[in-house]
Amino acid sequence: MKTPTHVAINYLLFSKLGVDNRYRKYFLLGGALPDIPICLVFAGLLIVTGNVNETVDAFRVLYEGSAVMIGLHNVLHSPISLGILLIVSECTGLYKPAIKIFIAGCFSHSVIDIYTHVDDGPLMFWPFDLESRFTSRISHWDPNYSGQWVLAIEVGILLITLAVIYYQKCIRPLWSL
């Protein structure tokens, strides 16, 4: 799915976790941050090439063949990598709860990506395996794999999230007057 949808889903999921609201920003950040490295690389390539088609071609080569790019993408996408980060977080100090909530947000992002990417989703066993991906039957963008339906669902999720935020921030406070 697209990054804003991950953040919206994490926003909706957070209230179901029973976690102190001060950690919400870490869970939302976990919904967004896994995609930021590839977005920055794509933007940088677009600035260099000045052409969307050339950028897409160059990006695909990096995405599939550059060890650095594969690492940047999978450090916060791979379930194994996230498990390792969770274990490491057990050994950290002051911000342990925030780190755990952030990793949980990344895990939510990863699970959704695993099931909405046909052949370009997260590497399941990175950093130990650089090839194994789950092959989904649906794609978040490819109409050959129901991409148009996924897009419609994403738009629905975004609209529902906006309605929930509007209710929480604008309507509910009026009732307490």
PDB file of C-alpha atoms in Angstrom:
ATOM      1  CA  MET A   1       0.000   0.000   0.000  1.00  0.00           C
ATOM      2  CA  LYS A   2       0.974   3.609  -0.254  1.00  0.00           C
ATOM      3  CA  THR A   3       2.667   5.276   2.705  1.00  0.00           C
ATOM      4  CA  PRO A   4      -0.260   7.544   3.717  1.00  0.00           C
ATOM      5  CA  THR A   5      -2.502   4.485   3.925  1.00  0.00           C
ATOM      6  CA  HIS A   6      -0.036   2.750   6.251  1.00  0.00           C
ATOM      7  CA  VAL A   7      -0.103   5.785   8.540  1.00  0.00           C
ATOM      8  CA  ALA A   8      -3.920   5.895   8.415  1.00  0.00           C
ATOM      9  CA  ILE A   9      -4.203   2.197   9.249  1.00  0.00           C
ATOM     10  CA  ASN A  10      -1.785   2.627  12.140  1.00  0.00           C
ATOM     11  CA  TYR A  11      -3.837   5.593  13.355  1.00  0.00           C
ATOM     12  CA  LEU A  12      -6.962   3.419  13.390  1.00  0.00           C
ATOM     13  CA  LEU A  13      -5.155   0.439  14.963  1.00  0.00           C
ATOM     14  CA  PHE A  14      -3.490   2.388  17.755  1.00  0.00           C
ATOM     15  CA  SER A  15      -6.619   2.817  19.859  1.00  0.00           C
ATOM     16  CA  LYS A  16      -7.085  -0.979  19.832  1.00  0.00           C
ATOM     17  CA  LEU A  17      -3.620  -1.618  21.310  1.00  0.00           C
ATOM     18  CA  GLY A  18      -4.430  -0.305  24.782  1.00  0.00           C
ATOM     19  CA  VAL A  19      -1.199   1.701  24.844  1.00  0.00           C
ATOM     20  CA  ASP A  20      -0.689   5.107  26.445  1.00  0.00           C
ATOM     21  CA  ASN A  21      -1.631   7.811  23.936  1.00  0.00           C
ATOM     22  CA  ARG A  22       1.754   9.535  24.318  1.00  0.00           C
ATOM     23  CA  TYR A  23       3.230   6.701  22.201  1.00  0.00           C
ATOM     24  CA  ARG A  24       0.862   7.253  19.256  1.00  0.00           C
ATOM     25  CA  LYS A  25       3.454   9.264  17.291  1.00  0.00           C
ATOM     26  CA  TYR A  26       5.917   6.355  17.435  1.00  0.00           C
ATOM     27  CA  PHE A  27       3.327   3.917  16.073  1.00  0.00           C
ATOM     28  CA  LEU A  28       2.429   6.372  13.292  1.00  0.00           C
ATOM     29  CA  LEU A  29       6.117   6.891  12.517  1.00  0.00           C
ATOM     30  CA  GLY A  30       6.424   3.103  12.218  1.00  0.00           C
ATOM     31  CA  GLY A  31       3.709   3.283   9.576  1.00  0.00           C
ATOM     32  CA  ALA A  32       5.639   5.828   7.509  1.00  0.00           C
ATOM     33  CA  LEU A  33       9.365   5.390   8.075  1.00  0.00           C
ATOM     34  CA  PRO A  34       9.850   2.022   6.329  1.00  0.00           C
ATOM     35  CA  ASP A  35       9.102   3.713   2.970  1.00  0.00           C
ATOM     36  CA  ILE A  36      11.061   6.936   3.511  1.00  0.00           C
ATOM     37  CA  PRO A  37      14.457   5.631   2.279  1.00  0.00           C
ATOM     38  CA  ILE A  38      13.071   4.464  -1.069  1.00  0.00           C
ATOM     39  CA  CYS A  39      11.042   7.670  -1.443  1.00  0.00           C
ATOM     40  CA  LEU A  40      14.203   9.726  -0.901  1.00  0.00           C
ATOM     41  CA  VAL A  41      16.200   7.611  -3.369  1.00  0.00           C
ATOM     42  CA  PHE A  42      13.429   7.926  -5.952  1.00  0.00           C
ATOM     43  CA  ALA A  43      13.245  11.704  -5.430  1.00  0.00           C
ATOM     44  CA  GLY A  44      17.026  11.994  -5.733  1.00  0.00           C
ATOM     45  CA  LEU A  45      17.024  10.001  -8.968  1.00  0.00           C
ATOM     46  CA  LEU A  46      14.211  12.148 -10.334  1.00  0.00           C
ATOM     47  CA  ILE A  47      16.203  15.298  -9.590  1.00  0.00           C
ATOM     48  CA  VAL A  48      19.270  13.835 -11.324  1.00  0.00           C
ATOM     49  CA  THR A  49      17.493  12.442 -14.403  1.00  0.00           C
ATOM     50  CA  GLY A  50      14.702  14.982 -14.709  1.00  0.00           C
ATOM     51  CA  ASN A  51      12.640  12.275 -16.415  1.00  0.00           C
ATOM     52  CA  VAL A  52      10.067  10.036 -14.737  1.00  0.00           C
ATOM     53  CA  ASN A  53      10.556   7.073 -17.094  1.00  0.00           C
ATOM     54  CA  GLU A  54      14.361   7.130 -16.690  1.00  0.00           C
ATOM     55  CA  THR A  55      13.908   7.464 -12.937  1.00  0.00           C
ATOM     56  CA  VAL A  56      11.597   4.449 -12.777  1.00  0.00           C
ATOM     57  CA  ASP A  57      14.065   2.350 -14.790  1.00  0.00           C
ATOM     58  CA  ALA A  58      17.063   3.435 -12.677  1.00  0.00           C
ATOM     59  CA  PHE A  59      15.104   2.949  -9.463  1.00  0.00           C
ATOM     60  CA  ARG A  60      14.067  -0.588 -10.447  1.00  0.00           C
ATOM     61  CA  VAL A  61      17.730  -1.510 -11.076  1.00  0.00           C
ATOM     62  CA  LEU A  62      18.711  -0.174  -7.643  1.00  0.00           C
ATOM     63  CA  TYR A  63      15.697  -1.680  -5.888  1.00  0.00           C
ATOM     64  CA  GLU A  64      16.423  -5.148  -7.239  1.00  0.00           C
ATOM     65  CA  GLY A  65      20.220  -5.144  -7.393  1.00  0.00           C
ATOM     66  CA  SER A  66      21.878  -2.741  -4.971  1.00  0.00           C
ATOM     67  CA  ALA A  67      22.792  -4.285  -1.626  1.00  0.00           C
ATOM     68  CA  VAL A  68      22.627  -0.836  -0.019  1.00  0.00           C
ATOM     69  CA  MET A  69      19.169  -0.158  -1.435  1.00  0.00           C
ATOM     70  CA  ILE A  70      17.951  -3.632  -0.482  1.00  0.00           C
ATOM     71  CA  GLY A  71      19.208  -3.030   3.058  1.00  0.00           C
ATOM     72  CA  LEU A  72      17.672   0.449   3.301  1.00  0.00           C
ATOM     73  CA  HIS A  73      14.339  -0.919   2.200  1.00  0.00           C
ATOM     74  CA  ASN A  74      14.275  -4.082   4.264  1.00  0.00           C
ATOM     75  CA  VAL A  75      15.743  -3.013   7.593  1.00  0.00           C
ATOM     76  CA  LEU A  76      12.262  -1.785   8.617  1.00  0.00           C
ATOM     77  CA  HIS A  77      10.236  -4.112   6.353  1.00  0.00           C
ATOM     78  CA  SER A  78      11.634  -7.618   6.879  1.00  0.00           C
ATOM     79  CA  PRO A  79       9.863  -9.539   9.660  1.00  0.00           C
ATOM     80  CA  ILE A  80      13.207 -11.111  10.659  1.00  0.00           C
ATOM     81  CA  SER A  81      14.911  -7.718  10.758  1.00  0.00           C
ATOM     82  CA  LEU A  82      12.095  -6.280  12.863  1.00  0.00           C
ATOM     83  CA  GLY A  83      12.387  -9.240  15.240  1.00  0.00           C
ATOM     84  CA  ILE A  84      16.101  -8.579  15.578  1.00  0.00           C
ATOM     85  CA  LEU A  85      15.400  -4.896  16.248  1.00  0.00           C
ATOM     86  CA  LEU A  86      12.867  -5.886  18.903  1.00  0.00           C
ATOM     87  CA  ILE A  87      15.436  -8.105  20.622  1.00  0.00           C
ATOM     88  CA  VAL A  88      17.994  -5.292  20.456  1.00  0.00           C
ATOM     89  CA  SER A  89      15.420  -2.893  21.928  1.00  0.00           C
ATOM     90  CA  GLU A  90      15.249  -5.128  24.989  1.00  0.00           C
ATOM     91  CA  CYS A  91      18.853  -4.103  25.661  1.00  0.00           C
ATOM     92  CA  THR A  92      18.271  -0.349  25.302  1.00  0.00           C
ATOM     93  CA  GLY A  93      17.724   2.204  27.994  1.00  0.00           C
ATOM     94  CA  LEU A  94      15.376   5.124  28.406  1.00  0.00           C
ATOM     95  CA  TYR A  95      13.239   4.927  25.255  1.00  0.00           C
ATOM     96  CA  LYS A  96      12.456   1.217  25.297  1.00  0.00           C
ATOM     97  CA  PRO A  97       8.633   1.563  25.221  1.00  0.00           C
ATOM     98  CA  ALA A  98       8.815   4.065  22.356  1.00  0.00           C
ATOM     99  CA  ILE A  99      11.127   1.779  20.376  1.00  0.00           C
ATOM    100  CA  LYS A 100       8.825  -1.207  20.891  1.00  0.00           C
ATOM    101  CA  ILE A 101       5.790   0.785  19.746  1.00  0.00           C
ATOM    102  CA  PHE A 102       7.737   2.076  16.724  1.00  0.00           C
ATOM    103  CA  ILE A 103       8.727  -1.491  15.779  1.00  0.00           C
ATOM    104  CA  ALA A 104       5.107  -2.588  16.179  1.00  0.00           C
ATOM    105  CA  GLY A 105       4.099   0.193  13.755  1.00  0.00           C
ATOM    106  CA  CYS A 106       6.758  -1.000  11.297  1.00  0.00           C
ATOM    107  CA  PHE A 107       5.502  -4.569  11.680  1.00  0.00           C
ATOM    108  CA  SER A 108       1.972  -3.471  10.801  1.00  0.00           C
ATOM    109  CA  HIS A 109       3.405  -1.764   7.700  1.00  0.00           C
ATOM    110  CA  SER A 110       5.382  -4.895   6.798  1.00  0.00           C
ATOM    111  CA  VAL A 111       2.455  -7.301   7.111  1.00  0.00           C
ATOM    112  CA  ILE A 112       0.299  -5.101   4.892  1.00  0.00           C
ATOM    113  CA  ASP A 113       3.082  -4.810   2.308  1.00  0.00           C
ATOM    114  CA  ILE A 114       3.651  -8.568   2.310  1.00  0.00           C
ATOM    115  CA  TYR A 115       0.031  -9.096   1.274  1.00  0.00           C
ATOM    116  CA  THR A 116      -0.264  -6.193  -1.196  1.00  0.00           C
ATOM    117  CA  HIS A 117       2.906  -6.695  -3.259  1.00  0.00           C
ATOM    118  CA  VAL A 118       2.960  -9.427  -5.883  1.00  0.00           C
ATOM    119  CA  ASP A 119       6.688  -9.722  -6.510  1.00  0.00           C
ATOM    120  CA  ASP A 120       8.309  -6.659  -4.966  1.00  0.00           C
ATOM    121  CA  GLY A 121       7.337  -6.886  -1.314  1.00  0.00           C
ATOM    122  CA  PRO A 122       9.626  -7.136   1.700  1.00  0.00           C
ATOM    123  CA  LEU A 123      12.311  -9.799   1.803  1.00  0.00           C
ATOM    124  CA  MET A 124      10.959 -12.255   4.351  1.00  0.00           C
ATOM    125  CA  PHE A 125      14.305 -13.324   5.838  1.00  0.00           C
ATOM    126  CA  TRP A 126      16.535 -10.291   5.274  1.00  0.00           C
ATOM    127  CA  PRO A 127      19.420  -9.930   6.268  1.00  0.00           C
ATOM    128  CA  PHE A 128      20.008 -13.698   6.029  1.00  0.00           C
ATOM    129  CA  ASP A 129      18.371 -14.211   2.615  1.00  0.00           C
ATOM    130  CA  LEU A 130      18.297 -11.660  -0.215  1.00  0.00           C
ATOM    131  CA  GLU A 131      15.722 -13.390  -2.423  1.00  0.00           C
ATOM    132  CA  SER A 132      12.741 -14.867  -0.552  1.00  0.00           C
ATOM    133  CA  ARG A 133       9.586 -12.811  -0.919  1.00  0.00           C
ATOM    134  CA  PHE A 134       5.991 -13.791  -0.335  1.00  0.00           C
ATOM    135  CA  THR A 135       4.150 -13.805  -3.644  1.00  0.00           C
ATOM    136  CA  SER A 136       0.807 -12.152  -3.051  1.00  0.00           C
ATOM    137  CA  ARG A 137      -2.224 -12.510  -5.285  1.00  0.00           C
ATOM    138  CA  ILE A 138      -3.032  -8.808  -4.982  1.00  0.00           C
ATOM    139  CA  SER A 139      -1.085  -5.670  -5.765  1.00  0.00           C
ATOM    140  CA  HIS A 140      -1.464  -2.178  -4.369  1.00  0.00           C
ATOM    141  CA  TRP A 141      -0.924  -0.735  -7.857  1.00  0.00           C
ATOM    142  CA  ASP A 142      -1.066  -3.356 -10.644  1.00  0.00           C
ATOM    143  CA  PRO A 143      -4.540  -3.680 -12.233  1.00  0.00           C
ATOM    144  CA  ASN A 144      -3.610  -7.205 -13.344  1.00  0.00           C
ATOM    145  CA  TYR A 145      -3.672  -8.136  -9.652  1.00  0.00           C
ATOM    146  CA  SER A 146      -6.715  -6.157  -8.472  1.00  0.00           C
ATOM    147  CA  GLY A 147      -4.763  -2.920  -8.023  1.00  0.00           C
ATOM    148  CA  GLN A 148      -7.833  -0.821  -8.784  1.00  0.00           C
ATOM    149  CA  TRP A 149      -9.722  -2.501  -5.923  1.00  0.00           C
ATOM    150  CA  VAL A 150      -6.849  -2.024  -3.515  1.00  0.00           C
ATOM    151  CA  LEU A 151      -6.711   1.654  -4.503  1.00  0.00           C
ATOM    152  CA  ALA A 152     -10.449   1.993  -3.832  1.00  0.00           C
ATOM    153  CA  ILE A 153      -9.976   0.355  -0.417  1.00  0.00           C
ATOM    154  CA  GLU A 154      -7.054   2.699   0.322  1.00  0.00           C
ATOM    155  CA  VAL A 155      -9.164   5.750  -0.534  1.00  0.00           C
ATOM    156  CA  GLY A 156     -11.900   4.380   1.736  1.00  0.00           C
ATOM    157  CA  ILE A 157      -9.424   3.866   4.597  1.00  0.00           C
ATOM    158  CA  LEU A 158      -8.112   7.410   4.182  1.00  0.00           C
ATOM    159  CA  LEU A 159     -11.651   8.860   4.191  1.00  0.00           C
ATOM    160  CA  ILE A 160     -12.630   6.831   7.253  1.00  0.00           C
ATOM    161  CA  THR A 161      -9.474   7.958   9.050  1.00  0.00           C
ATOM    162  CA  LEU A 162     -10.186  11.596   8.231  1.00  0.00           C
ATOM    163  CA  ALA A 163     -13.751  11.178   9.513  1.00  0.00           C
ATOM    164  CA  VAL A 164     -12.489   9.586  12.750  1.00  0.00           C
ATOM    165  CA  ILE A 165      -9.949  12.385  13.271  1.00  0.00           C
ATOM    166  CA  TYR A 166     -12.612  15.030  12.566  1.00  0.00           C
ATOM    167  CA  TYR A 167     -14.954  13.395  15.048  1.00  0.00           C
ATOM    168  CA  GLN A 168     -12.245  13.072  17.726  1.00  0.00           C
ATOM    169  CA  LYS A 169     -10.886  16.592  17.323  1.00  0.00           C
ATOM    170  CA  CYS A 170     -13.989  18.605  16.388  1.00  0.00           C
ATOM    171  CA  ILE A 171     -17.252  16.869  17.283  1.00  0.00           C
ATOM    172  CA  ARG A 172     -16.521  14.958  20.514  1.00  0.00           C
ATOM    173  CA  PRO A 173     -15.052  18.041  22.304  1.00  0.00           C
ATOM    174  CA  LEU A 174     -18.307  19.916  21.629  1.00  0.00           C
ATOM    175  CA  TRP A 175     -20.268  17.269  23.557  1.00  0.00           C
ATOM    176  CA  SER A 176     -18.201  17.830  26.668  1.00  0.00           C
ATOM    177  CA  LEU A 177     -19.157  21.520  26.896  1.00  0.00           C
TER     178      LEU A 177
END
